[in-house]
PDB file of N, CA and C in Angstrom:
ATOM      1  N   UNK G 188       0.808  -1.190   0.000  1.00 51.00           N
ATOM      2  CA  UNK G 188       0.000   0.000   0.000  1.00 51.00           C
ATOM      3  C   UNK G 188       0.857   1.262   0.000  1.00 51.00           C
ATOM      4  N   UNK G 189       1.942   1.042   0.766  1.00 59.00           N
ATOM      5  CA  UNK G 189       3.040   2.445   0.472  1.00 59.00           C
ATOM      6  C   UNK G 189       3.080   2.734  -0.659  1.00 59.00           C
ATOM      7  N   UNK G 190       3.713   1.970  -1.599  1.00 59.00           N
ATOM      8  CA  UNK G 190       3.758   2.349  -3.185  1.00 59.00           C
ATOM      9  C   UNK G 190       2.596   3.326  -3.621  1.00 59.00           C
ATOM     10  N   UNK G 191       1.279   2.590  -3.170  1.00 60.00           N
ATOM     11  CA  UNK G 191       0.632   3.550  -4.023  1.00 60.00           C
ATOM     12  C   UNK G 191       0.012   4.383  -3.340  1.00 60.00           C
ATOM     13  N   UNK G 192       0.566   5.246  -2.107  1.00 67.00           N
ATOM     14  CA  UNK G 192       0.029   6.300  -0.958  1.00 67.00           C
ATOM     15  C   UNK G 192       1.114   7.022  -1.692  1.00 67.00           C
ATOM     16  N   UNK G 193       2.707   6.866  -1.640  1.00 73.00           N
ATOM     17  CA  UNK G 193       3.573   7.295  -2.191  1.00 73.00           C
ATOM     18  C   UNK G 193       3.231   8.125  -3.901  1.00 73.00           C
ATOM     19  N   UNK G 194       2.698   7.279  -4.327  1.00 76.00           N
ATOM     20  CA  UNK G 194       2.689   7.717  -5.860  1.00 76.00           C
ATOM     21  C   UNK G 194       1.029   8.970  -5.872  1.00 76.00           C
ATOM     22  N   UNK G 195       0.280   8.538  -4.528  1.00 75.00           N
ATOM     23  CA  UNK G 195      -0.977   9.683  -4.447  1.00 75.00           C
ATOM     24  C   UNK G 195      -0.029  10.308  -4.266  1.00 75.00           C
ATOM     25  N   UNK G 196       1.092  10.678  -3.406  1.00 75.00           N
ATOM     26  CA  UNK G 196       0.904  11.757  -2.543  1.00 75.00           C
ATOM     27  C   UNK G 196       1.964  13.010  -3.551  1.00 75.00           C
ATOM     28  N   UNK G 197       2.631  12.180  -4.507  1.00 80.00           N
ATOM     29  CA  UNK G 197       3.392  12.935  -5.716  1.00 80.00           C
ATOM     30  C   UNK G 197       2.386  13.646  -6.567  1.00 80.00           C
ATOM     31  N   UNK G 198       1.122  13.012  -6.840  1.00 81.00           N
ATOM     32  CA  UNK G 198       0.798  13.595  -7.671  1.00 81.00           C
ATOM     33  C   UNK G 198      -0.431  14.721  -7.218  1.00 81.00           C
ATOM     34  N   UNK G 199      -0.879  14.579  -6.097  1.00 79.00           N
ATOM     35  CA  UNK G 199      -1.708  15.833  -5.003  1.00 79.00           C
ATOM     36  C   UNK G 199      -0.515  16.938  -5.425  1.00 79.00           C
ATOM     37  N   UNK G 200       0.582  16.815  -4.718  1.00 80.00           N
ATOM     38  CA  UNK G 200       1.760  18.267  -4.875  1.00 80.00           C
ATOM     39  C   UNK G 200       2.099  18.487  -5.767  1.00 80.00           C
ATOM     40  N   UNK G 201       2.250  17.625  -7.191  1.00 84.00           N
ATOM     41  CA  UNK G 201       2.221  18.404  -7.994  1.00 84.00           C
ATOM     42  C   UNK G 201       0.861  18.996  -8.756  1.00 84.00           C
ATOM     43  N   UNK G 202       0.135  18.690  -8.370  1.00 81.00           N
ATOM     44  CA  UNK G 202      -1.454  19.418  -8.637  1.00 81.00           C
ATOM     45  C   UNK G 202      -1.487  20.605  -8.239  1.00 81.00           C
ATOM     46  N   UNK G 203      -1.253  20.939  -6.920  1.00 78.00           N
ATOM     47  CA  UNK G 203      -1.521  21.536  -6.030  1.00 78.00           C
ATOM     48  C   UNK G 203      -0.168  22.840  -6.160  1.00 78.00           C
ATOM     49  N   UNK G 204       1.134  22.463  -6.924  1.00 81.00           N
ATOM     50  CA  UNK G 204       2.089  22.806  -6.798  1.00 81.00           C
ATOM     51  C   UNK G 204       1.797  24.826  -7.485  1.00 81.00           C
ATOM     52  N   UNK G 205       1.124  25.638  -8.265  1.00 87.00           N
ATOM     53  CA  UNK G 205       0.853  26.596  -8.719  1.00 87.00           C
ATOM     54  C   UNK G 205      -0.784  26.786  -7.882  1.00 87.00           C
ATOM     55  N   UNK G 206      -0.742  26.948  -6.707  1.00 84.00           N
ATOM     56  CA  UNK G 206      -2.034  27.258  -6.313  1.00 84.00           C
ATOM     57  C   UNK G 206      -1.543  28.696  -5.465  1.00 84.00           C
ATOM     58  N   UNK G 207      -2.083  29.659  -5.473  1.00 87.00           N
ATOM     59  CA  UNK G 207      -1.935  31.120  -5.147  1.00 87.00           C
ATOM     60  C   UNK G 207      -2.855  31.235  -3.986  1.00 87.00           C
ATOM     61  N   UNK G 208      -4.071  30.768  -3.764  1.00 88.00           N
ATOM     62  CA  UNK G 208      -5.443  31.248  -2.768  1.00 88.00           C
ATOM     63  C   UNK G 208      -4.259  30.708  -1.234  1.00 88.00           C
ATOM     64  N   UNK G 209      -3.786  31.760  -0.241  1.00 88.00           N
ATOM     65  CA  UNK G 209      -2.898  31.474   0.829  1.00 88.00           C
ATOM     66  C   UNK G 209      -3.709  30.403   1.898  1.00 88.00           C
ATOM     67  N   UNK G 210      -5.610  30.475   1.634  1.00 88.00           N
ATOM     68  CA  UNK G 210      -6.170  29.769   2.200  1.00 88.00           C
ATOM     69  C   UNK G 210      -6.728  28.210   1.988  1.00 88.00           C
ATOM     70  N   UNK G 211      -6.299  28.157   0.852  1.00 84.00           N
ATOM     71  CA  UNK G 211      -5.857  26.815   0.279  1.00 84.00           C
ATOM     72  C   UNK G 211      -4.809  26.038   0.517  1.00 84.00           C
ATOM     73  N   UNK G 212      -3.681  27.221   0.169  1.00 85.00           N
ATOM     74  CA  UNK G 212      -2.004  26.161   0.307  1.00 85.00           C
ATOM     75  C   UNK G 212      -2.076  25.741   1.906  1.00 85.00           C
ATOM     76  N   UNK G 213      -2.689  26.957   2.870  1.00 87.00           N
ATOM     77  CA  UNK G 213      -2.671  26.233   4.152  1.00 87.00           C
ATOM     78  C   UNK G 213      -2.998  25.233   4.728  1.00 87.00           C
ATOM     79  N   UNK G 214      -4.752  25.383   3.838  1.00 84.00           N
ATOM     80  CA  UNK G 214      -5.767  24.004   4.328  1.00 84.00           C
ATOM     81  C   UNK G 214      -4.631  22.605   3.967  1.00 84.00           C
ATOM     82  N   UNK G 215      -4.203  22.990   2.419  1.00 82.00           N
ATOM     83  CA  UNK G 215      -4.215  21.407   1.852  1.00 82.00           C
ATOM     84  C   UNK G 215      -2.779  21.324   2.806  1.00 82.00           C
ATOM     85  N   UNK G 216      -1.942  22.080   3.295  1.00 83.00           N
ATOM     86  CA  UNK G 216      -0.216  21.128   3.918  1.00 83.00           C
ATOM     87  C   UNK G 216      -1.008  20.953   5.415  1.00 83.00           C
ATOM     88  N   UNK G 217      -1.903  21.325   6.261  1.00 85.00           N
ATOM     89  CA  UNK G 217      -2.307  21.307   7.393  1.00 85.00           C
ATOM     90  C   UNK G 217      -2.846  20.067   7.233  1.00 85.00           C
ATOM     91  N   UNK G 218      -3.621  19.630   6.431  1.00 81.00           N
ATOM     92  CA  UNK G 218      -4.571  18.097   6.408  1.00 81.00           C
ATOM     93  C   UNK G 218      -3.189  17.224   5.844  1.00 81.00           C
ATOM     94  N   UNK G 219      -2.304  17.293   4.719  1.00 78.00           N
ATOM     95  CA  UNK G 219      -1.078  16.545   4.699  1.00 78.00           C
ATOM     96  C   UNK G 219      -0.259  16.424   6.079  1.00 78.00           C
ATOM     97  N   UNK G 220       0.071  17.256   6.365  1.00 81.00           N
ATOM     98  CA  UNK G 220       0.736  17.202   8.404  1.00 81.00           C
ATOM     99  C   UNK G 220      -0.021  16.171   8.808  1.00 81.00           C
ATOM    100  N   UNK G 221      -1.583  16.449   8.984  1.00 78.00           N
ATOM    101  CA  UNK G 221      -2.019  15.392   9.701  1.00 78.00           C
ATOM    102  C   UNK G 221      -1.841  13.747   9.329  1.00 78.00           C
ATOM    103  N   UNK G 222      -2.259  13.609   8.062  1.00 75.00           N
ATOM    104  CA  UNK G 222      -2.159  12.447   7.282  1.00 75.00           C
ATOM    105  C   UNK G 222      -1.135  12.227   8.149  1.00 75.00           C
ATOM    106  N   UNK G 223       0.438  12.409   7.501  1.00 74.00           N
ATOM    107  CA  UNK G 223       1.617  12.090   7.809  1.00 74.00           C
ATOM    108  C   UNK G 223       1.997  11.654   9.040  1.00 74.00           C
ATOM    109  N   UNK G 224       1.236  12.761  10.096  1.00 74.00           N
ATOM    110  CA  UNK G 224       1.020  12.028  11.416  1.00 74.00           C
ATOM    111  C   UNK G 224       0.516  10.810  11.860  1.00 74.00           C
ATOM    112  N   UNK G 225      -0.578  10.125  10.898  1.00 71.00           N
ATOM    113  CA  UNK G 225      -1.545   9.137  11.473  1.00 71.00           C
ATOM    114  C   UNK G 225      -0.737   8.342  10.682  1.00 71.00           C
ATOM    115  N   UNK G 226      -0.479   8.634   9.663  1.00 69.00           N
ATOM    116  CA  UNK G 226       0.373   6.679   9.202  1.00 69.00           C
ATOM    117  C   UNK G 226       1.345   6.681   9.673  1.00 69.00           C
ATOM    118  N   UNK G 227       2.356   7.161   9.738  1.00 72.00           N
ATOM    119  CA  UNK G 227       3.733   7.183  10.883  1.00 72.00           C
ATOM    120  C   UNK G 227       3.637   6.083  11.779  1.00 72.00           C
ATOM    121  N   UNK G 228       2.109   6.590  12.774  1.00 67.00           N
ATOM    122  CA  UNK G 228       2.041   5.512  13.645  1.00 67.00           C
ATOM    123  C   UNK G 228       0.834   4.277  13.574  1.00 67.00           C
ATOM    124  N   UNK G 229       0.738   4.321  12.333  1.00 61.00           N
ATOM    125  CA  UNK G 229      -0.638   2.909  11.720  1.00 61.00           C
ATOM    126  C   UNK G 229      -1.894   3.294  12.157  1.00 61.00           C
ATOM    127  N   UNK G 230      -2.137   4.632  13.094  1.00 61.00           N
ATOM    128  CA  UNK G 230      -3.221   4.973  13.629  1.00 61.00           C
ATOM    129  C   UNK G 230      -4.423   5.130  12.852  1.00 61.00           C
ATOM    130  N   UNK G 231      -3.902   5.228  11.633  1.00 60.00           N
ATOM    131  CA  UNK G 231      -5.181   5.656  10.798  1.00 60.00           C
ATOM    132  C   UNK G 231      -6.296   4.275  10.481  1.00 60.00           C
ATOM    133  N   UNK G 232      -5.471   3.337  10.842  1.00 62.00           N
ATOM    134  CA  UNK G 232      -5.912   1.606  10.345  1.00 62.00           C
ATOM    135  C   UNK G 232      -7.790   1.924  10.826  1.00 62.00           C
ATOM    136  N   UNK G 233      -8.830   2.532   9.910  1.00 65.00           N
ATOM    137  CA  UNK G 233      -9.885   1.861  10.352  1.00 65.00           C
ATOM    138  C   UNK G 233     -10.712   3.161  10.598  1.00 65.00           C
ATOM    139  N   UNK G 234     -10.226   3.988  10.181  1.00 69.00           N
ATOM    140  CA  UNK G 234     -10.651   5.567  10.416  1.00 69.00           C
ATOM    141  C   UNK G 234     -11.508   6.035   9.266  1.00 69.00           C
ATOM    142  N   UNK G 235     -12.437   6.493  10.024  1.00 78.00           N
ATOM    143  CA  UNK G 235     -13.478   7.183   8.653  1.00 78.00           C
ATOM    144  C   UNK G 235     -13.112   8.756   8.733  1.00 78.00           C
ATOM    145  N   UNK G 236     -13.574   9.002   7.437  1.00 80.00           N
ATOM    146  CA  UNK G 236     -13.405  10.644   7.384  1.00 80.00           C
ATOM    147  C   UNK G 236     -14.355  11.262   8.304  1.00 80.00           C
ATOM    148  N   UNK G 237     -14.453  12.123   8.833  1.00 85.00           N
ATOM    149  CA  UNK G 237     -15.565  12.857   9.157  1.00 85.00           C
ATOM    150  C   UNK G 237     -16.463  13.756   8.024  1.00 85.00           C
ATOM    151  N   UNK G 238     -17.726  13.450   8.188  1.00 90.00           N
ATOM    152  CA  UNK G 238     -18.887  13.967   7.474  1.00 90.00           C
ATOM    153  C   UNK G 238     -18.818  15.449   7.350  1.00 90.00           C
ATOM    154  N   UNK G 239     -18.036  15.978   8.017  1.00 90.00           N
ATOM    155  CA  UNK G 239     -18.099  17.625   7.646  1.00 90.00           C
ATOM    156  C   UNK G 239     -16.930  18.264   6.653  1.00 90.00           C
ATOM    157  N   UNK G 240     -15.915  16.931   7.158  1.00 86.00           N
ATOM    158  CA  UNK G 240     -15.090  17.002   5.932  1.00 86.00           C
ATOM    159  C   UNK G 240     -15.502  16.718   4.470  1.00 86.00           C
ATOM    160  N   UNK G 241     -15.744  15.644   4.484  1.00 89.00           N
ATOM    161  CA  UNK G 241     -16.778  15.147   3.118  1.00 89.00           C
ATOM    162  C   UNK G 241     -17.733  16.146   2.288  1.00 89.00           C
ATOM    163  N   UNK G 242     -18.501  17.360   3.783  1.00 92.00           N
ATOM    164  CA  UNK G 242     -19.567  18.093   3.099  1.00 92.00           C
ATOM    165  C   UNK G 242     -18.872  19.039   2.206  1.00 92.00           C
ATOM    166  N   UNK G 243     -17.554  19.140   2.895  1.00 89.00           N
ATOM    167  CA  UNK G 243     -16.498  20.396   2.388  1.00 89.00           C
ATOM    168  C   UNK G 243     -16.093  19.968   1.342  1.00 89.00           C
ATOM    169  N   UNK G 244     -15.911  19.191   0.731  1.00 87.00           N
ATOM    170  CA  UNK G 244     -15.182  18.675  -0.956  1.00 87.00           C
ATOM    171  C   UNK G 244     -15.989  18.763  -2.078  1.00 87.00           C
ATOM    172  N   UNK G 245     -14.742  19.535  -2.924  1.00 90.00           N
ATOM    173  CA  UNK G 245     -15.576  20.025  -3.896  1.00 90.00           C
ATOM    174  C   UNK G 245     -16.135  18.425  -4.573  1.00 90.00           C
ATOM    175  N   UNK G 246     -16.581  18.311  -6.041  1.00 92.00           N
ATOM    176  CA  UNK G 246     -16.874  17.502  -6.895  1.00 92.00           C
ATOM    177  C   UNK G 246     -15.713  16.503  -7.229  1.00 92.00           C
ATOM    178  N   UNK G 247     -14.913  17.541  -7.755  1.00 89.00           N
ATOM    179  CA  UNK G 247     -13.305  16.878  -8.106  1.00 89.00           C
ATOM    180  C   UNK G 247     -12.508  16.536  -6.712  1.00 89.00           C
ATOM    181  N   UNK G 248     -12.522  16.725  -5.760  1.00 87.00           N
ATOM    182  CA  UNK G 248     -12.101  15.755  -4.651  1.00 87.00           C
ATOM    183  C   UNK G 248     -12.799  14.660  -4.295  1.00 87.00           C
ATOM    184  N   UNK G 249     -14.339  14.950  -4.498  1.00 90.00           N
ATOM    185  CA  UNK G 249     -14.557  13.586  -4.101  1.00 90.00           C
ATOM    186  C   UNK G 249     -14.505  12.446  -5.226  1.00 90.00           C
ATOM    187  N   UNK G 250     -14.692  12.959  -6.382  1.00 91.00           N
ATOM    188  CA  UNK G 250     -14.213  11.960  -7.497  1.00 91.00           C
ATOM    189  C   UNK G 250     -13.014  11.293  -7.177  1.00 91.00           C
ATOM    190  N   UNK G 251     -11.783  11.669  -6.607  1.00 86.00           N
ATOM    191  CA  UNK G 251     -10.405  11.709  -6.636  1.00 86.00           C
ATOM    192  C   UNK G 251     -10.281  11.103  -5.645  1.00 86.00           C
ATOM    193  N   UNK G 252     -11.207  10.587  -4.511  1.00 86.00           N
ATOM    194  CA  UNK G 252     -11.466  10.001  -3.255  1.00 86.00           C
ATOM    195  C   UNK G 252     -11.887   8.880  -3.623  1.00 86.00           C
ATOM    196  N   UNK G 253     -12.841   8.634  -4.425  1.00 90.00           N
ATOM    197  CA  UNK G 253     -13.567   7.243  -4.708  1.00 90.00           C
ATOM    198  C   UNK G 253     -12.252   6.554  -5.732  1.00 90.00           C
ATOM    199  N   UNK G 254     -11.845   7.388  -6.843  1.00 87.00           N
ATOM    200  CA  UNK G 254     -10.990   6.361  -7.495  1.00 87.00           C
ATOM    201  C   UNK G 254      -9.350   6.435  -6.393  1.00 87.00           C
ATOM    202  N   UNK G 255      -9.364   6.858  -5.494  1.00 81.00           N
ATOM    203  CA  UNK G 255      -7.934   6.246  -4.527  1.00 81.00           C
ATOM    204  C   UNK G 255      -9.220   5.033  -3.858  1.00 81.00           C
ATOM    205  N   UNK G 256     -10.480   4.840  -3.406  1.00 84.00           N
ATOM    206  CA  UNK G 256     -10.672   3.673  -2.903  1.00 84.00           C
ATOM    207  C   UNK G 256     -10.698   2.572  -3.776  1.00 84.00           C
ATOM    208  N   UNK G 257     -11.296   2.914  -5.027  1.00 87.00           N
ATOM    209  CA  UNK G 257     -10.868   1.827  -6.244  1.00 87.00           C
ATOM    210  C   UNK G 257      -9.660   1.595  -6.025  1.00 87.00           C
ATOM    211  N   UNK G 258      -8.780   2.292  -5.993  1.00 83.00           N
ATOM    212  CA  UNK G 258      -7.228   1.805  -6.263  1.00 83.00           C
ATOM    213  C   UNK G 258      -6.931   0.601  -4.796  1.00 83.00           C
ATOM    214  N   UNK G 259      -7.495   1.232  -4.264  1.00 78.00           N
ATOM    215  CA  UNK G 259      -7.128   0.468  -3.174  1.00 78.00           C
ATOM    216  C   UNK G 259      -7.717  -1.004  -2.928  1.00 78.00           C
ATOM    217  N   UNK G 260      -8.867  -0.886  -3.010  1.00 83.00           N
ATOM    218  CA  UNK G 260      -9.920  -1.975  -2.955  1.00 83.00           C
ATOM    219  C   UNK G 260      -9.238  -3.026  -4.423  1.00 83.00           C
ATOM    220  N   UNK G 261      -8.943  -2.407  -5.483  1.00 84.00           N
ATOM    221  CA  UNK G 261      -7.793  -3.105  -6.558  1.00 84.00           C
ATOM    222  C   UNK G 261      -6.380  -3.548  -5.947  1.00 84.00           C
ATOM    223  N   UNK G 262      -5.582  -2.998  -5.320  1.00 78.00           N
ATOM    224  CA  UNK G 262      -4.054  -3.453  -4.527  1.00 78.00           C
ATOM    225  C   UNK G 262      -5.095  -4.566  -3.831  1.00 78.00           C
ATOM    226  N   UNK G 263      -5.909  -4.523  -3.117  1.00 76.00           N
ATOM    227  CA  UNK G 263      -6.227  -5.326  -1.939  1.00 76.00           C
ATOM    228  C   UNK G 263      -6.421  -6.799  -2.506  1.00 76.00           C
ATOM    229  N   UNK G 264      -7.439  -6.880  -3.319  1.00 80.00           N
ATOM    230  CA  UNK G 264      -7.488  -8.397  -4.362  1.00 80.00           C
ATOM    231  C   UNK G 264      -6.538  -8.791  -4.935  1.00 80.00           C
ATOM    232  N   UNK G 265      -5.548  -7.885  -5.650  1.00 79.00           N
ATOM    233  CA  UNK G 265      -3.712  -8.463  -6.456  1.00 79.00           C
ATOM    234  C   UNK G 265      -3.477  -9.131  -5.204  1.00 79.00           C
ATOM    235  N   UNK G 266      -3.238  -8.436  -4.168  1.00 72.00           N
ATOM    236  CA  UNK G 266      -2.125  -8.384  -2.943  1.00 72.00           C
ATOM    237  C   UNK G 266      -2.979  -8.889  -1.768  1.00 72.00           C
ATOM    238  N   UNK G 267      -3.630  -9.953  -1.643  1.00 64.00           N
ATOM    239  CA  UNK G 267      -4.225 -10.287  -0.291  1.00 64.00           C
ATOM    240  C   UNK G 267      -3.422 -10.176   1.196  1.00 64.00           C
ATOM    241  N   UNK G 268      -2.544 -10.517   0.819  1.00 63.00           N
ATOM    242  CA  UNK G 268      -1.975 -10.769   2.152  1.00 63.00           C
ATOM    243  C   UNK G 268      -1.224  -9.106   2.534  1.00 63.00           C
ATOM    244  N   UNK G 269      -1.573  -8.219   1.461  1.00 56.00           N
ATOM    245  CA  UNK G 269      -1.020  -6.449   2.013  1.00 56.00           C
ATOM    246  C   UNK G 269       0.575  -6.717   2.091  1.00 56.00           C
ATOM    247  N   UNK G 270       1.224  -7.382   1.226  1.00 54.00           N
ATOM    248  CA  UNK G 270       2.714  -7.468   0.958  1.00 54.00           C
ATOM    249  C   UNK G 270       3.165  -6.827  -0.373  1.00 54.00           C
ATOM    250  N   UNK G 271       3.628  -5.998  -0.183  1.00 48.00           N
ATOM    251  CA  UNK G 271       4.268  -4.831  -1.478  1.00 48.00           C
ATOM    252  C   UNK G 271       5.311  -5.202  -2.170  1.00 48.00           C
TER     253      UNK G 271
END
């Protein structure tokens, strides 16, 4: 699953990499901090988003949410046993 958290997380920053709104670049490295925090320590194993987060995403995030769970729910059937 690293591989392909690794390969999201290249292509979020470079998305994200020409964004000007100062209340954007903050939101999106403040929710990356956190991320970074919770897998560090596996904490995230089992965690739902919160619903107010969810209400907050535009169209194109949540599109971009469902195909990282495709991706994932895809690694999970190749890779049963979660060995990279």
């Amino acid at each position: 699953m690293r591989v392909l958290g690794d390969e999201y997380v290249k292509s979020e920053f470079r998305a994200h990499k020409d964004v000007e709104n100062p209340l954007h670049i903050v939101g999106f490295l403040k929710e990356w901090q956190m991320y970074a925090q919770q897998v560090e320590g596996d904490s995230w194993s089992g965690d739902r988003l919160e619903k107010e987060k969810i209400d907050k995403m535009s169209d194109q995030q949540l599109g971009q949410l469902y195909e990282l769970m495709q991706a994932i729910q895809k690694k999970g059937r190749e890779d049963p046993d979660g060995e990279t």
